[in-house]
Amino acid sequence: MSEPKEKKPKLVVDATATTTATTATSTPVTAPLTTLTYHLNVNDAVNGQEEDKNFHYLKSGPYYYLSGINTSNTDVATMFASLGISTIEDVANWEGALVAQAIAIGATVETTSIVSGSVMSINNALVSTFHGEDFSTLLTRSPTAILSLEDWGSELSDGLSVDTILDLANLVQVKRAQAISFLATEESVPI
């Protein structure tokens, strides 16, 4: 039986510039700089005019490159500006969303039996009214229970359709921003 042929990146010839890329088996391939053709895309995650950009470009681009964020909603723009969010990478690292995601994960591993003498808390992340609540209960609360989001209830609800901490934990634009930001660290050559 013969060995299966190794798939190599499709190359398009352009004599203007060259770069060396490496295939999955570490075989160097010299090709023109902009001519390696990849089949990856995140077109459904970004607005149409940004579909042909690489991960590095998208990561540092403004948050409104993400599809599904209403750029005409000035309340969301005001909230993001106040929270220091201007890029896709900022959305990926948004503290309020990270707290919500951690609460959602906590709810999956929390048991209903209370351990006597437990000293665990996330009080530094929550408005004091919600101190001492279990993860599952917190998931049902408004995201304004998260201290950094205390003043942004209507903006989250009206602008992003986020009414609970669980909604924020599952917000697709945040997950897409996290994926784009991570994939940028794995991108070989920003073109």
PDB file of C-alpha atoms in Angstrom:
ATOM      1  CA  MET A   1       0.000   0.000   0.000  1.00  0.00           C
ATOM      2  CA  SER A   2       1.419   3.394  -0.891  1.00  0.00           C
ATOM      3  CA  GLU A   3       1.729   6.233   1.580  1.00  0.00           C
ATOM      4  CA  PRO A   4      -0.931   8.964   1.269  1.00  0.00           C
ATOM      5  CA  LYS A   5       0.376  12.111  -0.335  1.00  0.00           C
ATOM      6  CA  GLU A   6       1.001  15.047   1.967  1.00  0.00           C
ATOM      7  CA  LYS A   7      -1.311  17.983   1.363  1.00  0.00           C
ATOM      8  CA  LYS A   8       0.648  21.165   0.792  1.00  0.00           C
ATOM      9  CA  PRO A   9      -0.620  24.745   0.817  1.00  0.00           C
ATOM     10  CA  LYS A  10      -1.883  25.905  -2.545  1.00  0.00           C
ATOM     11  CA  LEU A  11       0.616  28.352  -3.998  1.00  0.00           C
ATOM     12  CA  VAL A  12      -0.007  31.166  -6.429  1.00  0.00           C
ATOM     13  CA  VAL A  13       3.052  32.493  -8.193  1.00  0.00           C
ATOM     14  CA  ASP A  14       3.973  36.145  -7.702  1.00  0.00           C
ATOM     15  CA  ALA A  15       7.568  37.133  -8.294  1.00  0.00           C
ATOM     16  CA  THR A  16       7.468  40.363  -6.263  1.00  0.00           C
ATOM     17  CA  ALA A  17       8.264  39.032  -2.752  1.00  0.00           C
ATOM     18  CA  THR A  18       8.905  35.716  -1.057  1.00  0.00           C
ATOM     19  CA  THR A  19       8.563  34.150   2.355  1.00  0.00           C
ATOM     20  CA  THR A  20       9.169  30.712   3.794  1.00  0.00           C
ATOM     21  CA  ALA A  21       6.250  28.901   5.374  1.00  0.00           C
ATOM     22  CA  THR A  22       6.217  25.547   7.090  1.00  0.00           C
ATOM     23  CA  THR A  23       3.718  22.780   6.444  1.00  0.00           C
ATOM     24  CA  ALA A  24       2.301  20.561   9.177  1.00  0.00           C
ATOM     25  CA  THR A  25       5.235  18.170   8.757  1.00  0.00           C
ATOM     26  CA  SER A  26       7.807  21.003   9.000  1.00  0.00           C
ATOM     27  CA  THR A  27       8.666  20.942   5.314  1.00  0.00           C
ATOM     28  CA  PRO A  28       9.805  24.457   4.324  1.00  0.00           C
ATOM     29  CA  VAL A  29       7.894  25.907   1.398  1.00  0.00           C
ATOM     30  CA  THR A  30       9.189  29.064  -0.249  1.00  0.00           C
ATOM     31  CA  ALA A  31       6.470  31.117  -1.850  1.00  0.00           C
ATOM     32  CA  PRO A  32       5.679  34.704  -2.660  1.00  0.00           C
ATOM     33  CA  LEU A  33       4.715  36.631   0.501  1.00  0.00           C
ATOM     34  CA  THR A  34       1.048  37.139  -0.286  1.00  0.00           C
ATOM     35  CA  THR A  35       0.474  34.008  -2.270  1.00  0.00           C
ATOM     36  CA  LEU A  36      -0.167  31.232   0.241  1.00  0.00           C
ATOM     37  CA  THR A  37      -3.829  30.483  -0.087  1.00  0.00           C
ATOM     38  CA  TYR A  38      -5.539  29.474   3.116  1.00  0.00           C
ATOM     39  CA  HIS A  39      -9.079  28.290   3.498  1.00  0.00           C
ATOM     40  CA  LEU A  40      -9.689  29.694   6.975  1.00  0.00           C
ATOM     41  CA  ASN A  41     -12.132  32.517   7.475  1.00  0.00           C
ATOM     42  CA  VAL A  42     -14.241  34.069  10.188  1.00  0.00           C
ATOM     43  CA  ASN A  43     -16.606  35.802   7.813  1.00  0.00           C
ATOM     44  CA  ASP A  44     -19.708  35.262   9.952  1.00  0.00           C
ATOM     45  CA  ALA A  45     -17.946  36.837  12.945  1.00  0.00           C
ATOM     46  CA  VAL A  46     -17.004  40.119  11.286  1.00  0.00           C
ATOM     47  CA  ASN A  47     -18.630  42.760   9.164  1.00  0.00           C
ATOM     48  CA  GLY A  48     -18.369  42.267   5.400  1.00  0.00           C
ATOM     49  CA  GLN A  49     -15.667  44.820   4.671  1.00  0.00           C
ATOM     50  CA  GLU A  50     -13.324  43.065   7.136  1.00  0.00           C
ATOM     51  CA  GLU A  51     -13.700  39.523   5.752  1.00  0.00           C
ATOM     52  CA  ASP A  52     -10.391  39.529   3.887  1.00  0.00           C
ATOM     53  CA  LYS A  53      -8.269  40.599   6.874  1.00  0.00           C
ATOM     54  CA  ASN A  54      -5.951  38.417   8.951  1.00  0.00           C
ATOM     55  CA  PHE A  55      -6.335  37.620  12.659  1.00  0.00           C
ATOM     56  CA  HIS A  56      -3.688  40.155  13.768  1.00  0.00           C
ATOM     57  CA  TYR A  57      -5.485  42.941  11.940  1.00  0.00           C
ATOM     58  CA  LEU A  58      -8.878  41.954  13.321  1.00  0.00           C
ATOM     59  CA  LYS A  59      -7.629  41.580  16.898  1.00  0.00           C
ATOM     60  CA  SER A  60      -6.397  45.155  16.972  1.00  0.00           C
ATOM     61  CA  GLY A  61      -9.352  46.483  14.999  1.00  0.00           C
ATOM     62  CA  PRO A  62     -12.278  48.333  16.580  1.00  0.00           C
ATOM     63  CA  TYR A  63     -14.905  46.269  18.411  1.00  0.00           C
ATOM     64  CA  TYR A  64     -17.554  47.243  15.874  1.00  0.00           C
ATOM     65  CA  TYR A  65     -15.831  45.035  13.285  1.00  0.00           C
ATOM     66  CA  LEU A  66     -17.625  42.192  15.110  1.00  0.00           C
ATOM     67  CA  SER A  67     -20.932  41.345  13.494  1.00  0.00           C
ATOM     68  CA  GLY A  68     -23.972  41.707  15.688  1.00  0.00           C
ATOM     69  CA  ILE A  69     -22.808  44.798  17.541  1.00  0.00           C
ATOM     70  CA  ASN A  70     -25.138  47.621  16.665  1.00  0.00           C
ATOM     71  CA  THR A  71     -22.844  50.516  15.794  1.00  0.00           C
ATOM     72  CA  SER A  72     -25.753  52.953  15.755  1.00  0.00           C
ATOM     73  CA  ASN A  73     -26.485  52.247  19.437  1.00  0.00           C
ATOM     74  CA  THR A  74     -24.710  55.126  21.154  1.00  0.00           C
ATOM     75  CA  ASP A  75     -25.441  53.641  24.599  1.00  0.00           C
ATOM     76  CA  VAL A  76     -23.289  50.588  23.823  1.00  0.00           C
ATOM     77  CA  ALA A  77     -20.549  52.842  22.431  1.00  0.00           C
ATOM     78  CA  THR A  78     -20.679  54.958  25.594  1.00  0.00           C
ATOM     79  CA  MET A  79     -20.591  51.882  27.830  1.00  0.00           C
ATOM     80  CA  PHE A  80     -17.656  50.333  25.946  1.00  0.00           C
ATOM     81  CA  ALA A  81     -15.738  53.629  25.998  1.00  0.00           C
ATOM     82  CA  SER A  82     -16.324  53.949  29.744  1.00  0.00           C
ATOM     83  CA  LEU A  83     -15.116  50.363  30.273  1.00  0.00           C
ATOM     84  CA  GLY A  84     -12.000  50.970  28.155  1.00  0.00           C
ATOM     85  CA  ILE A  85     -13.179  48.713  25.335  1.00  0.00           C
ATOM     86  CA  SER A  86     -12.160  49.913  21.887  1.00  0.00           C
ATOM     87  CA  THR A  87     -10.748  46.852  20.085  1.00  0.00           C
ATOM     88  CA  ILE A  88     -11.745  43.247  19.463  1.00  0.00           C
ATOM     89  CA  GLU A  89      -8.962  42.231  21.838  1.00  0.00           C
ATOM     90  CA  ASP A  90     -10.529  44.469  24.500  1.00  0.00           C
ATOM     91  CA  VAL A  91     -13.861  42.666  24.011  1.00  0.00           C
ATOM     92  CA  ALA A  92     -12.028  39.336  24.408  1.00  0.00           C
ATOM     93  CA  ASN A  93     -10.550  40.508  27.713  1.00  0.00           C
ATOM     94  CA  TRP A  94     -13.666  42.340  28.965  1.00  0.00           C
ATOM     95  CA  GLU A  95     -13.621  41.831  32.721  1.00  0.00           C
ATOM     96  CA  GLY A  96     -17.410  41.744  33.098  1.00  0.00           C
ATOM     97  CA  ALA A  97     -17.723  39.021  30.466  1.00  0.00           C
ATOM     98  CA  LEU A  98     -14.830  37.037  31.984  1.00  0.00           C
ATOM     99  CA  VAL A  99     -16.512  37.174  35.403  1.00  0.00           C
ATOM    100  CA  ALA A 100     -19.778  35.977  33.825  1.00  0.00           C
ATOM    101  CA  GLN A 101     -17.972  33.114  32.053  1.00  0.00           C
ATOM    102  CA  ALA A 102     -16.244  32.092  35.285  1.00  0.00           C
ATOM    103  CA  ILE A 103     -19.592  32.107  37.137  1.00  0.00           C
ATOM    104  CA  ALA A 104     -21.110  29.935  34.394  1.00  0.00           C
ATOM    105  CA  ILE A 105     -18.248  27.443  34.694  1.00  0.00           C
ATOM    106  CA  GLY A 106     -18.526  27.540  38.475  1.00  0.00           C
ATOM    107  CA  ALA A 107     -22.210  26.627  38.198  1.00  0.00           C
ATOM    108  CA  THR A 108     -21.287  23.459  36.304  1.00  0.00           C
ATOM    109  CA  VAL A 109     -19.012  22.188  39.075  1.00  0.00           C
ATOM    110  CA  GLU A 110     -20.886  23.428  42.127  1.00  0.00           C
ATOM    111  CA  THR A 111     -22.778  20.905  44.215  1.00  0.00           C
ATOM    112  CA  THR A 112     -25.990  21.596  46.095  1.00  0.00           C
ATOM    113  CA  SER A 113     -24.451  20.527  49.398  1.00  0.00           C
ATOM    114  CA  ILE A 114     -22.784  23.391  51.224  1.00  0.00           C
ATOM    115  CA  VAL A 115     -19.371  22.630  52.638  1.00  0.00           C
ATOM    116  CA  SER A 116     -19.238  23.612  56.292  1.00  0.00           C
ATOM    117  CA  GLY A 117     -16.690  26.332  56.820  1.00  0.00           C
ATOM    118  CA  SER A 118     -16.237  27.190  53.139  1.00  0.00           C
ATOM    119  CA  VAL A 119     -14.367  30.468  52.731  1.00  0.00           C
ATOM    120  CA  MET A 120     -14.728  30.821  48.957  1.00  0.00           C
ATOM    121  CA  SER A 121     -16.130  34.087  47.664  1.00  0.00           C
ATOM    122  CA  ILE A 122     -16.086  36.278  44.591  1.00  0.00           C
ATOM    123  CA  ASN A 123     -17.133  39.357  46.519  1.00  0.00           C
ATOM    124  CA  ASN A 124     -14.553  41.570  44.790  1.00  0.00           C
ATOM    125  CA  ALA A 125     -16.416  41.010  41.517  1.00  0.00           C
ATOM    126  CA  LEU A 126     -19.969  41.481  42.802  1.00  0.00           C
ATOM    127  CA  VAL A 127     -22.188  44.263  44.057  1.00  0.00           C
ATOM    128  CA  SER A 128     -22.553  43.688  47.816  1.00  0.00           C
ATOM    129  CA  THR A 129     -26.253  42.762  47.524  1.00  0.00           C
ATOM    130  CA  PHE A 130     -25.200  39.535  45.791  1.00  0.00           C
ATOM    131  CA  HIS A 131     -22.404  38.459  48.140  1.00  0.00           C
ATOM    132  CA  GLY A 132     -22.848  34.903  49.341  1.00  0.00           C
ATOM    133  CA  GLU A 133     -25.064  33.700  46.482  1.00  0.00           C
ATOM    134  CA  ASP A 134     -24.206  30.425  44.773  1.00  0.00           C
ATOM    135  CA  PHE A 135     -23.102  30.289  41.148  1.00  0.00           C
ATOM    136  CA  SER A 136     -26.385  28.882  39.845  1.00  0.00           C
ATOM    137  CA  THR A 137     -28.379  31.693  41.420  1.00  0.00           C
ATOM    138  CA  LEU A 138     -25.921  34.307  40.154  1.00  0.00           C
ATOM    139  CA  LEU A 139     -26.436  33.068  36.583  1.00  0.00           C
ATOM    140  CA  THR A 140     -30.074  34.181  36.788  1.00  0.00           C
ATOM    141  CA  ARG A 141     -29.202  37.657  38.034  1.00  0.00           C
ATOM    142  CA  SER A 142     -28.885  40.791  35.958  1.00  0.00           C
ATOM    143  CA  PRO A 143     -25.330  41.424  34.759  1.00  0.00           C
ATOM    144  CA  THR A 144     -25.500  44.580  36.875  1.00  0.00           C
ATOM    145  CA  ALA A 145     -24.771  42.252  39.827  1.00  0.00           C
ATOM    146  CA  ILE A 146     -21.191  42.296  38.492  1.00  0.00           C
ATOM    147  CA  LEU A 147     -19.509  45.306  40.078  1.00  0.00           C
ATOM    148  CA  SER A 148     -17.923  46.675  36.892  1.00  0.00           C
ATOM    149  CA  LEU A 149     -21.323  46.557  35.137  1.00  0.00           C
ATOM    150  CA  GLU A 150     -23.445  47.934  37.963  1.00  0.00           C
ATOM    151  CA  ASP A 151     -24.459  51.068  36.026  1.00  0.00           C
ATOM    152  CA  TRP A 152     -24.965  49.535  32.579  1.00  0.00           C
ATOM    153  CA  GLY A 153     -28.200  47.481  32.766  1.00  0.00           C
ATOM    154  CA  SER A 154     -30.192  49.146  29.989  1.00  0.00           C
ATOM    155  CA  GLU A 155     -27.175  49.317  27.671  1.00  0.00           C
ATOM    156  CA  LEU A 156     -26.533  45.609  28.105  1.00  0.00           C
ATOM    157  CA  SER A 157     -30.186  44.713  27.691  1.00  0.00           C
ATOM    158  CA  ASP A 158     -31.139  47.064  24.858  1.00  0.00           C
ATOM    159  CA  GLY A 159     -27.830  47.143  23.009  1.00  0.00           C
ATOM    160  CA  LEU A 160     -26.571  43.582  23.380  1.00  0.00           C
ATOM    161  CA  SER A 161     -29.716  41.624  24.410  1.00  0.00           C
ATOM    162  CA  VAL A 162     -28.029  40.649  27.673  1.00  0.00           C
ATOM    163  CA  ASP A 163     -30.495  40.335  30.550  1.00  0.00           C
ATOM    164  CA  THR A 164     -28.734  37.816  32.815  1.00  0.00           C
ATOM    165  CA  ILE A 165     -25.210  36.873  33.777  1.00  0.00           C
ATOM    166  CA  LEU A 166     -25.743  33.675  31.780  1.00  0.00           C
ATOM    167  CA  ASP A 167     -26.616  35.758  28.692  1.00  0.00           C
ATOM    168  CA  LEU A 168     -23.345  37.656  29.110  1.00  0.00           C
ATOM    169  CA  ALA A 169     -21.370  34.438  29.636  1.00  0.00           C
ATOM    170  CA  ASN A 170     -22.761  33.122  26.356  1.00  0.00           C
ATOM    171  CA  LEU A 171     -22.563  36.368  24.357  1.00  0.00           C
ATOM    172  CA  VAL A 172     -21.420  35.215  20.939  1.00  0.00           C
ATOM    173  CA  GLN A 173     -19.581  38.442  20.117  1.00  0.00           C
ATOM    174  CA  VAL A 174     -17.353  37.966  23.186  1.00  0.00           C
ATOM    175  CA  LYS A 175     -16.653  34.334  22.288  1.00  0.00           C
ATOM    176  CA  ARG A 176     -15.815  35.323  18.727  1.00  0.00           C
ATOM    177  CA  ALA A 177     -13.513  38.097  19.965  1.00  0.00           C
ATOM    178  CA  GLN A 178     -11.782  35.590  22.250  1.00  0.00           C
ATOM    179  CA  ALA A 179     -11.306  33.176  19.349  1.00  0.00           C
ATOM    180  CA  ILE A 180      -9.944  35.881  17.026  1.00  0.00           C
ATOM    181  CA  SER A 181      -7.561  37.162  19.708  1.00  0.00           C
ATOM    182  CA  PHE A 182      -6.274  33.685  20.493  1.00  0.00           C
ATOM    183  CA  LEU A 183      -5.939  32.674  16.832  1.00  0.00           C
ATOM    184  CA  ALA A 184      -3.877  35.819  16.204  1.00  0.00           C
ATOM    185  CA  THR A 185      -1.281  34.369  18.590  1.00  0.00           C
ATOM    186  CA  GLU A 186      -1.151  31.244  16.406  1.00  0.00           C
ATOM    187  CA  GLU A 187      -0.971  33.072  13.083  1.00  0.00           C
ATOM    188  CA  SER A 188       2.401  32.478  11.472  1.00  0.00           C
ATOM    189  CA  VAL A 189       2.973  35.599   9.420  1.00  0.00           C
ATOM    190  CA  PRO A 190       0.716  38.613   9.572  1.00  0.00           C
ATOM    191  CA  ILE A 191       0.213  39.622   5.968  1.00  0.00           C
TER     192      ILE A 191
END
